[in-house]
Amino acid sequence: MKRYVTLEEISDGKLYNLNDMVKADCHGCIGCSKCCKGMGNSITLDAYDVYRLTTHLQRSFEELLQDALELNVVDGVILPNLRMAGEDECCSFLDEQCRCSIHEARPGICRIFPLGRYYEEDGFRYFLQTGECPGSRSKVKVGKWIDTPKLKENQEFILAWHGLLKMVEEIVLSTEEDELRKKVNMLFLNLFFIAPYASETDFYQQFYSRLKQFEEILN
């Protein structure tokens, strides 16, 4: 999801790499669940997020759409996001104690928060969102805070995913043919979200296979 603001407006003005120390550690968010409420459709998911959720919960993507996820159009692309529910608009995975019930399999946006990604021509770095988290925080290494296995492969995937979204966006926004927009979006949705991932097979291998198939179909 694009944000039309400057770094100075939302951050400390610095950009961080994986080995940098950043004031992001919220000590388990004791007594606070602000970032899990009232987020609208902003917690969008990528293919790895869906892989983690479906394998962790042993539920299909279609089953998760019944109560925990929803679909919305983001920059012309149909993407899933965490569903906010109830009067307080809480994340559907927030339990009665206001704790994350899927912490082990939480999405990438949740993992890096209160950090955000700043994409550059040859990659991306992280920035600290200064107005999003009211809690007291201490310094932690960025890579440790992200808490994701196979971090190098994950960073490469994020770049590939970002490029894929840009490709789909350019196609659907450059045509006035509604049928073409629908076909491209449905192909994207089916290949990367609806088609089940094998939990016993490496995710990245499956993703790049699907990406190659997607590009071949478009060509």
Tab-separated table of C-alpha atoms in Angstrom:
chain	number	residue	atom	x	y	z
A	1	MET	CA	0.000	0.000	0.000
A	2	LYS	CA	1.526	3.292	-1.135
A	3	ARG	CA	1.865	6.166	1.322
A	4	TYR	CA	2.101	9.667	-0.088
A	5	VAL	CA	4.040	11.235	2.766
A	6	THR	CA	7.660	12.159	3.436
A	7	LEU	CA	9.886	10.228	5.828
A	8	GLU	CA	10.188	13.361	7.947
A	9	GLU	CA	6.424	13.356	8.535
A	10	ILE	CA	6.164	9.804	9.878
A	11	SER	CA	9.629	8.775	11.067
A	12	ASP	CA	12.839	9.867	12.748
A	13	GLY	CA	14.224	10.578	9.282
A	14	LYS	CA	16.652	7.650	9.326
A	15	LEU	CA	16.823	4.488	7.219
A	16	TYR	CA	17.925	1.203	8.778
A	17	ASN	CA	19.501	-2.038	7.535
A	18	LEU	CA	19.150	-5.484	9.096
A	19	ASN	CA	22.245	-5.106	11.299
A	20	ASP	CA	21.361	-1.637	12.588
A	21	MET	CA	19.990	-0.991	16.061
A	22	VAL	CA	16.605	0.715	16.181
A	23	LYS	CA	14.288	1.765	19.005
A	24	ALA	CA	11.504	-0.693	18.124
A	25	ASP	CA	11.367	-3.270	20.938
A	26	CYS	CA	8.021	-2.853	22.738
A	27	HIS	CA	8.752	-5.576	25.355
A	28	GLY	CA	5.861	-7.846	24.373
A	29	CYS	CA	3.293	-5.014	24.157
A	30	ILE	CA	2.277	-5.609	27.788
A	31	GLY	CA	-1.144	-4.048	28.377
A	32	CYS	CA	-1.385	-2.608	24.870
A	33	SER	CA	-3.052	-3.795	21.670
A	34	LYS	CA	-3.518	-0.451	19.927
A	35	CYS	CA	-1.858	-1.602	16.701
A	36	CYS	CA	-4.324	-4.523	16.514
A	37	LYS	CA	-7.408	-2.296	16.474
A	38	GLY	CA	-8.972	0.135	14.049
A	39	MET	CA	-6.539	-0.606	11.242
A	40	GLY	CA	-9.207	-0.823	8.529
A	41	ASN	CA	-7.916	-2.791	5.552
A	42	SER	CA	-4.319	-1.618	5.923
A	43	ILE	CA	-2.799	-4.925	7.131
A	44	THR	CA	-2.419	-6.423	3.676
A	45	LEU	CA	-0.973	-9.896	3.242
A	46	ASP	CA	1.573	-11.295	0.829
A	47	ALA	CA	1.869	-14.887	-0.364
A	48	TYR	CA	4.236	-15.848	2.472
A	49	ASP	CA	1.802	-14.479	5.063
A	50	VAL	CA	-0.952	-16.696	3.648
A	51	TYR	CA	1.394	-19.697	3.561
A	52	ARG	CA	2.232	-19.166	7.242
A	53	LEU	CA	-1.392	-18.722	8.274
A	54	THR	CA	-2.810	-21.670	6.338
A	55	THR	CA	-0.090	-24.086	7.461
A	56	HIS	CA	-0.125	-22.878	11.079
A	57	LEU	CA	-3.919	-22.912	11.453
A	58	GLN	CA	-4.530	-25.867	9.136
A	59	ARG	CA	-7.217	-23.875	7.353
A	60	SER	CA	-7.526	-23.058	3.671
A	61	PHE	CA	-7.419	-19.524	2.322
A	62	GLU	CA	-11.130	-19.734	1.463
A	63	GLU	CA	-11.927	-20.796	5.054
A	64	LEU	CA	-9.962	-17.849	6.455
A	65	LEU	CA	-11.951	-15.505	4.212
A	66	GLN	CA	-15.098	-16.572	6.057
A	67	ASP	CA	-14.115	-14.945	9.329
A	68	ALA	CA	-10.523	-13.703	9.653
A	69	LEU	CA	-9.547	-12.212	6.291
A	70	GLU	CA	-11.192	-10.126	3.592
A	71	LEU	CA	-10.388	-8.956	0.076
A	72	ASN	CA	-9.930	-5.351	-0.989
A	73	VAL	CA	-8.505	-3.484	-3.964
A	74	VAL	CA	-5.146	-1.834	-3.233
A	75	ASP	CA	-3.646	0.347	-5.988
A	76	GLY	CA	-5.724	-1.575	-8.519
A	77	VAL	CA	-4.722	-5.021	-7.224
A	78	ILE	CA	-7.001	-7.383	-5.275
A	79	LEU	CA	-5.223	-8.307	-2.033
A	80	PRO	CA	-6.247	-10.013	1.209
A	81	ASN	CA	-5.995	-8.199	4.528
A	82	LEU	CA	-6.664	-8.951	8.170
A	83	ARG	CA	-10.324	-8.352	9.018
A	84	MET	CA	-11.202	-5.916	11.800
A	85	ALA	CA	-14.354	-6.965	13.696
A	86	GLY	CA	-16.685	-5.831	16.488
A	87	GLU	CA	-17.409	-2.410	17.958
A	88	ASP	CA	-13.726	-1.868	18.740
A	89	GLU	CA	-12.692	-2.981	15.246
A	90	CYS	CA	-10.261	-5.547	16.612
A	91	CYS	CA	-8.133	-7.838	14.507
A	92	SER	CA	-9.980	-11.143	14.170
A	93	PHE	CA	-6.962	-12.939	15.639
A	94	LEU	CA	-6.938	-10.903	18.855
A	95	ASP	CA	-7.978	-13.116	21.777
A	96	GLU	CA	-10.064	-12.266	24.875
A	97	GLN	CA	-6.933	-11.110	26.719
A	98	CYS	CA	-6.163	-8.745	23.819
A	99	ARG	CA	-3.159	-10.845	22.837
A	100	CYS	CA	-2.270	-12.116	19.365
A	101	SER	CA	-3.485	-15.693	18.963
A	102	ILE	CA	-1.306	-16.279	15.887
A	103	HIS	CA	1.883	-14.612	17.094
A	104	GLU	CA	4.055	-17.414	15.737
A	105	ALA	CA	2.488	-17.030	12.289
A	106	ARG	CA	1.717	-13.302	12.344
A	107	PRO	CA	1.976	-11.422	9.014
A	108	GLY	CA	5.064	-9.552	7.892
A	109	ILE	CA	3.542	-6.105	8.492
A	110	CYS	CA	2.852	-7.100	12.101
A	111	ARG	CA	6.367	-8.521	12.518
A	112	ILE	CA	8.178	-5.358	11.500
A	113	PHE	CA	5.850	-2.874	13.268
A	114	PRO	CA	6.568	-0.108	14.290
A	115	LEU	CA	9.005	-0.259	11.385
A	116	GLY	CA	7.979	0.247	7.772
A	117	ARG	CA	9.717	-0.554	4.484
A	118	TYR	CA	11.189	2.145	2.272
A	119	TYR	CA	11.715	0.863	-1.279
A	120	GLU	CA	14.624	2.140	-3.319
A	121	GLU	CA	15.780	1.416	-6.863
A	122	ASP	CA	17.957	-1.557	-5.910
A	123	GLY	CA	16.271	-2.807	-2.740
A	124	PHE	CA	14.665	-1.529	0.444
A	125	ARG	CA	15.522	-0.374	3.930
A	126	TYR	CA	13.459	0.151	7.059
A	127	PHE	CA	12.234	3.291	8.807
A	128	LEU	CA	10.867	3.789	12.318
A	129	GLN	CA	7.276	5.052	12.466
A	130	THR	CA	7.363	7.508	15.339
A	131	GLY	CA	3.645	8.260	15.683
A	132	GLU	CA	2.203	4.746	15.557
A	133	CYS	CA	3.223	3.030	18.802
A	134	PRO	CA	2.564	4.815	22.131
A	135	GLY	CA	4.509	2.325	24.257
A	136	SER	CA	7.983	2.589	25.757
A	137	ARG	CA	10.564	1.022	23.451
A	138	SER	CA	14.215	0.024	23.632
A	139	LYS	CA	16.816	-0.639	20.969
A	140	VAL	CA	16.987	-3.951	19.143
A	141	LYS	CA	18.762	-5.144	15.989
A	142	VAL	CA	16.422	-4.843	13.009
A	143	GLY	CA	17.028	-8.417	11.840
A	144	LYS	CA	16.278	-9.808	15.283
A	145	TRP	CA	13.115	-7.735	15.606
A	146	ILE	CA	11.715	-9.037	12.302
A	147	ASP	CA	11.951	-12.574	13.703
A	148	THR	CA	11.694	-14.433	10.399
A	149	PRO	CA	13.560	-17.647	9.471
A	150	LYS	CA	15.735	-17.708	6.342
A	151	LEU	CA	15.931	-13.929	6.533
A	152	LYS	CA	18.084	-13.483	3.421
A	153	GLU	CA	15.659	-15.543	1.332
A	154	ASN	CA	12.777	-13.637	2.868
A	155	GLN	CA	14.307	-10.283	1.899
A	156	GLU	CA	14.748	-11.534	-1.672
A	157	PHE	CA	11.133	-12.701	-1.702
A	158	ILE	CA	9.881	-9.310	-0.470
A	159	LEU	CA	11.678	-7.611	-3.359
A	160	ALA	CA	10.258	-10.134	-5.837
A	161	TRP	CA	6.775	-9.663	-4.367
A	162	HIS	CA	7.096	-5.885	-4.588
A	163	GLY	CA	8.087	-6.222	-8.243
A	164	LEU	CA	5.141	-8.545	-8.878
A	165	LEU	CA	2.669	-6.088	-7.353
A	166	LYS	CA	4.101	-3.277	-9.482
A	167	MET	CA	3.725	-5.464	-12.583
A	168	VAL	CA	0.085	-6.298	-11.846
A	169	GLU	CA	-0.689	-2.690	-10.937
A	170	GLU	CA	0.804	-1.382	-14.177
A	171	ILE	CA	-1.249	-3.849	-16.229
A	172	VAL	CA	-4.617	-3.183	-14.556
A	173	LEU	CA	-4.188	0.596	-14.409
A	174	SER	CA	-2.947	0.934	-17.989
A	175	THR	CA	-6.031	-0.603	-19.598
A	176	GLU	CA	-9.631	0.530	-19.809
A	177	GLU	CA	-10.825	-3.032	-20.418
A	178	ASP	CA	-12.655	-4.172	-17.298
A	179	GLU	CA	-12.554	-7.792	-18.445
A	180	LEU	CA	-8.746	-7.722	-18.743
A	181	ARG	CA	-8.401	-6.151	-15.305
A	182	LYS	CA	-10.614	-8.862	-13.864
A	183	LYS	CA	-8.745	-11.687	-15.607
A	184	VAL	CA	-5.308	-10.475	-14.462
A	185	ASN	CA	-6.489	-9.974	-10.890
A	186	MET	CA	-8.186	-13.366	-10.745
A	187	LEU	CA	-5.100	-15.075	-12.156
A	188	PHE	CA	-2.989	-13.318	-9.528
A	189	LEU	CA	-5.410	-14.175	-6.736
A	190	ASN	CA	-5.742	-17.826	-7.735
A	191	LEU	CA	-2.044	-18.489	-8.284
A	192	PHE	CA	-0.622	-16.784	-5.202
A	193	PHE	CA	-3.395	-17.103	-2.608
A	194	ILE	CA	-6.204	-19.526	-3.402
A	195	ALA	CA	-4.140	-22.432	-4.762
A	196	PRO	CA	-2.987	-24.330	-1.628
A	197	TYR	CA	0.684	-24.335	-0.637
A	198	ALA	CA	2.285	-27.606	0.412
A	199	SER	CA	3.353	-27.259	4.048
A	200	GLU	CA	6.078	-29.908	3.666
A	201	THR	CA	7.699	-28.070	0.714
A	202	ASP	CA	9.841	-24.937	0.919
A	203	PHE	CA	7.627	-21.888	0.414
A	204	TYR	CA	10.116	-19.922	-1.661
A	205	GLN	CA	10.505	-22.764	-4.151
A	206	GLN	CA	6.720	-22.839	-4.582
A	207	PHE	CA	6.481	-19.068	-4.916
A	208	TYR	CA	9.097	-18.721	-7.638
A	209	SER	CA	7.529	-21.587	-9.541
A	210	ARG	CA	4.184	-19.770	-9.453
A	211	LEU	CA	5.833	-16.473	-10.378
A	212	LYS	CA	7.388	-18.078	-13.468
A	213	GLN	CA	4.009	-19.545	-14.405
A	214	PHE	CA	2.318	-16.154	-13.936
A	215	GLU	CA	4.849	-14.385	-16.163
A	216	GLU	CA	4.580	-17.080	-18.834
A	217	ILE	CA	0.784	-16.748	-18.937
A	218	LEU	CA	0.983	-12.958	-19.222
A	219	ASN	CA	3.489	-13.198	-22.036
